[in-house]
């Protein structure tokens, strides 16, 4: 990702269409997320310092050494996931987590799809996997709903 994709005025990163799976650009608002905003601000400071040391412009938000672009990050990813205790985690797994977390936080499916870059609901649904926790939450909501209903007179009918 290059710095030209970061719009500080709006707090939005424009993800390049050429690097997108569906070849469509996406907007990624970073200013509303304090941790992400702090990361982008930190990278700006790191980049500014590296540019002064190298005496050249560094166009990348993330880079190696004194400004070399990152071509491959598999080794670094393997080290990071091992250190985090999730050695088998794939980068693509995070897209699934994002889809699940967006829906569970109350974001509409349409907006979540734009956020993750999914074009069809069918594919998005493959990422938004239902688990036991989801079923338990649904059962709790159903119980709370039923308990809140006013008691109605009951009629018993014999079945033939």
Short mmCIF file of C-alpha atoms in Angstrom, two decimals:
data_model
loop_
_atom_site.label_atom_id
_atom_site.label_comp_id
_atom_site.label_asym_id
_atom_site.label_seq_id
_atom_site.Cartn_x
_atom_site.Cartn_y
_atom_site.Cartn_z
CA UNK A 1 0.00 0.00 0.00
CA UNK A 2 1.32 3.41 -0.92
CA UNK A 3 0.89 6.65 0.99
CA UNK A 4 -1.05 8.16 -1.90
CA UNK A 5 -3.91 5.81 -0.91
CA UNK A 6 -4.17 7.41 2.54
CA UNK A 7 -6.48 10.43 2.69
CA UNK A 8 -5.77 12.14 6.02
CA UNK A 9 -8.55 14.71 5.54
CA UNK A 10 -11.31 12.08 5.33
CA UNK A 11 -9.56 9.36 7.33
CA UNK A 12 -10.05 6.86 4.50
CA UNK A 13 -7.68 4.50 2.71
CA UNK A 14 -8.53 3.68 -0.90
CA UNK A 15 -7.61 0.08 -1.63
CA UNK A 16 -6.24 -0.22 -5.15
CA UNK A 17 -8.53 -1.87 -7.71
CA UNK A 18 -5.58 -3.54 -9.44
CA UNK A 19 -4.72 -5.42 -6.24
CA UNK A 20 -8.33 -6.34 -5.50
CA UNK A 21 -9.64 -9.82 -6.23
CA UNK A 22 -12.74 -8.38 -7.93
CA UNK A 23 -10.79 -5.53 -9.58
CA UNK A 24 -12.90 -2.87 -7.85
CA UNK A 25 -11.47 -0.23 -5.52
CA UNK A 26 -12.65 -0.25 -1.91
CA UNK A 27 -12.72 2.45 0.72
CA UNK A 28 -11.41 1.56 4.16
CA UNK A 29 -12.16 4.13 6.88
CA UNK A 30 -9.32 4.09 9.40
CA UNK A 31 -9.94 7.26 11.42
CA UNK A 32 -12.92 5.80 13.31
CA UNK A 33 -10.83 2.95 14.69
CA UNK A 34 -8.38 4.34 17.29
CA UNK A 35 -5.94 1.41 17.10
CA UNK A 36 -5.80 1.46 13.31
CA UNK A 37 -5.50 5.24 13.24
CA UNK A 38 -2.61 5.05 15.71
CA UNK A 39 -0.91 2.41 13.53
CA UNK A 40 -1.20 4.55 10.38
CA UNK A 41 0.09 7.62 12.27
CA UNK A 42 3.01 5.56 13.63
CA UNK A 43 3.85 4.29 10.12
CA UNK A 44 3.82 7.91 8.87
CA UNK A 45 6.35 8.86 11.55
CA UNK A 46 8.51 5.80 10.75
CA UNK A 47 8.36 6.62 7.04
CA UNK A 48 9.30 10.26 7.61
CA UNK A 49 12.32 9.23 9.70
CA UNK A 50 13.43 6.62 7.13
CA UNK A 51 13.08 9.18 4.31
CA UNK A 52 15.32 11.62 6.18
CA UNK A 53 17.93 8.91 6.79
CA UNK A 54 17.84 7.55 3.24
CA UNK A 55 17.53 10.95 1.56
CA UNK A 56 14.79 9.64 -0.70
CA UNK A 57 11.03 9.45 -0.90
CA UNK A 58 9.52 6.19 0.35
CA UNK A 59 6.09 5.69 -1.19
CA UNK A 60 5.08 2.63 0.87
CA UNK A 61 3.26 2.59 4.19
CA UNK A 62 4.98 -0.69 5.08
CA UNK A 63 8.51 -1.34 3.84
CA UNK A 64 11.75 -3.13 4.64
CA UNK A 65 14.92 -1.51 5.89
CA UNK A 66 15.44 1.92 4.44
CA UNK A 67 12.57 1.82 2.00
CA UNK A 68 12.56 -1.42 0.00
CA UNK A 69 9.10 -2.62 -0.94
CA UNK A 70 7.81 -5.82 0.61
CA UNK A 71 7.50 -8.47 -2.08
CA UNK A 72 6.88 -11.54 0.09
CA UNK A 73 6.02 -11.77 3.76
CA UNK A 74 5.47 -15.51 4.31
CA UNK A 75 8.49 -15.92 6.61
CA UNK A 76 7.58 -12.87 8.68
CA UNK A 77 3.94 -14.03 8.82
CA UNK A 78 5.03 -17.49 10.01
CA UNK A 79 7.16 -15.95 12.76
CA UNK A 80 4.38 -13.59 13.86
CA UNK A 81 1.67 -16.26 13.96
CA UNK A 82 3.96 -18.67 15.84
CA UNK A 83 4.76 -15.95 18.39
CA UNK A 84 1.03 -15.23 18.76
CA UNK A 85 0.30 -18.91 19.39
CA UNK A 86 -1.65 -19.45 16.14
CA UNK A 87 0.96 -20.99 13.83
CA UNK A 88 -1.56 -22.30 11.30
CA UNK A 89 -3.41 -18.99 10.83
CA UNK A 90 -3.61 -17.89 7.19
CA UNK A 91 -3.88 -14.27 6.12
CA UNK A 92 -7.09 -15.21 4.31
CA UNK A 93 -8.57 -16.49 7.60
CA UNK A 94 -8.71 -12.88 8.74
CA UNK A 95 -11.17 -12.07 5.96
CA UNK A 96 -13.51 -14.69 7.39
CA UNK A 97 -13.05 -13.24 10.88
CA UNK A 98 -13.80 -9.78 9.53
CA UNK A 99 -17.04 -10.96 7.89
CA UNK A 100 -18.18 -12.69 11.09
CA UNK A 101 -17.22 -9.79 13.35
CA UNK A 102 -18.92 -7.19 11.16
CA UNK A 103 -22.22 -9.09 11.14
CA UNK A 104 -22.07 -9.89 14.85
CA UNK A 105 -21.39 -6.25 15.70
CA UNK A 106 -24.61 -5.22 13.97
CA UNK A 107 -23.26 -4.00 10.62
CA UNK A 108 -25.69 -4.68 7.79
CA UNK A 109 -24.75 -7.43 5.36
CA UNK A 110 -24.60 -4.97 2.46
CA UNK A 111 -22.10 -2.73 4.23
CA UNK A 112 -20.11 -5.72 5.52
CA UNK A 113 -19.83 -7.03 1.96
CA UNK A 114 -18.45 -3.69 0.76
CA UNK A 115 -16.01 -3.69 3.65
CA UNK A 116 -14.70 -7.18 2.88
CA UNK A 117 -14.93 -6.82 -0.90
CA UNK A 118 -17.44 -9.61 -1.48
CA UNK A 119 -19.57 -9.09 -4.57
CA UNK A 120 -22.25 -11.76 -4.05
CA UNK A 121 -24.20 -12.76 -0.96
CA UNK A 122 -23.56 -16.42 -1.76
CA UNK A 123 -19.80 -16.01 -1.40
CA UNK A 124 -20.17 -13.72 1.62
CA UNK A 125 -22.32 -16.35 3.32
CA UNK A 126 -19.46 -18.84 2.92
CA UNK A 127 -17.34 -16.50 5.05
CA UNK A 128 -20.03 -15.63 7.59
CA UNK A 129 -20.11 -19.08 9.18
CA UNK A 130 -22.63 -19.88 11.91
CA UNK A 131 -21.18 -21.65 14.94
CA UNK A 132 -22.50 -23.07 18.22
CA UNK A 133 -22.14 -19.69 19.92
CA UNK A 134 -24.43 -18.13 17.31
CA UNK A 135 -27.04 -20.84 17.89
CA UNK A 136 -26.83 -20.39 21.67
CA UNK A 137 -27.28 -16.62 21.29
CA UNK A 138 -30.31 -17.22 19.05
CA UNK A 139 -31.84 -19.59 21.63
CA UNK A 140 -31.32 -17.00 24.38
CA UNK A 141 -32.97 -14.29 22.27
CA UNK A 142 -35.90 -16.59 21.51
CA UNK A 143 -36.33 -17.39 25.21
CA UNK A 144 -36.19 -13.68 26.16
CA UNK A 145 -38.74 -12.85 23.48
CA UNK A 146 -41.13 -15.61 24.59
CA UNK A 147 -40.77 -14.62 28.25
CA UNK A 148 -41.64 -11.00 27.43
CA UNK A 149 -44.90 -11.89 25.67
CA UNK A 150 -48.11 -11.25 27.63
CA UNK A 151 -49.81 -14.36 28.92
CA UNK A 152 -52.74 -15.27 26.68
CA UNK A 153 -55.60 -17.58 27.58
CA UNK A 154 -54.73 -21.08 26.49
CA UNK A 155 -57.02 -23.29 24.53
CA UNK A 156 -56.55 -27.03 24.46
CA UNK A 157 -57.91 -28.93 21.51
CA UNK A 158 -58.05 -32.67 21.22
CA UNK A 159 -56.34 -34.16 18.21
CA UNK A 160 -57.95 -36.96 16.29
#
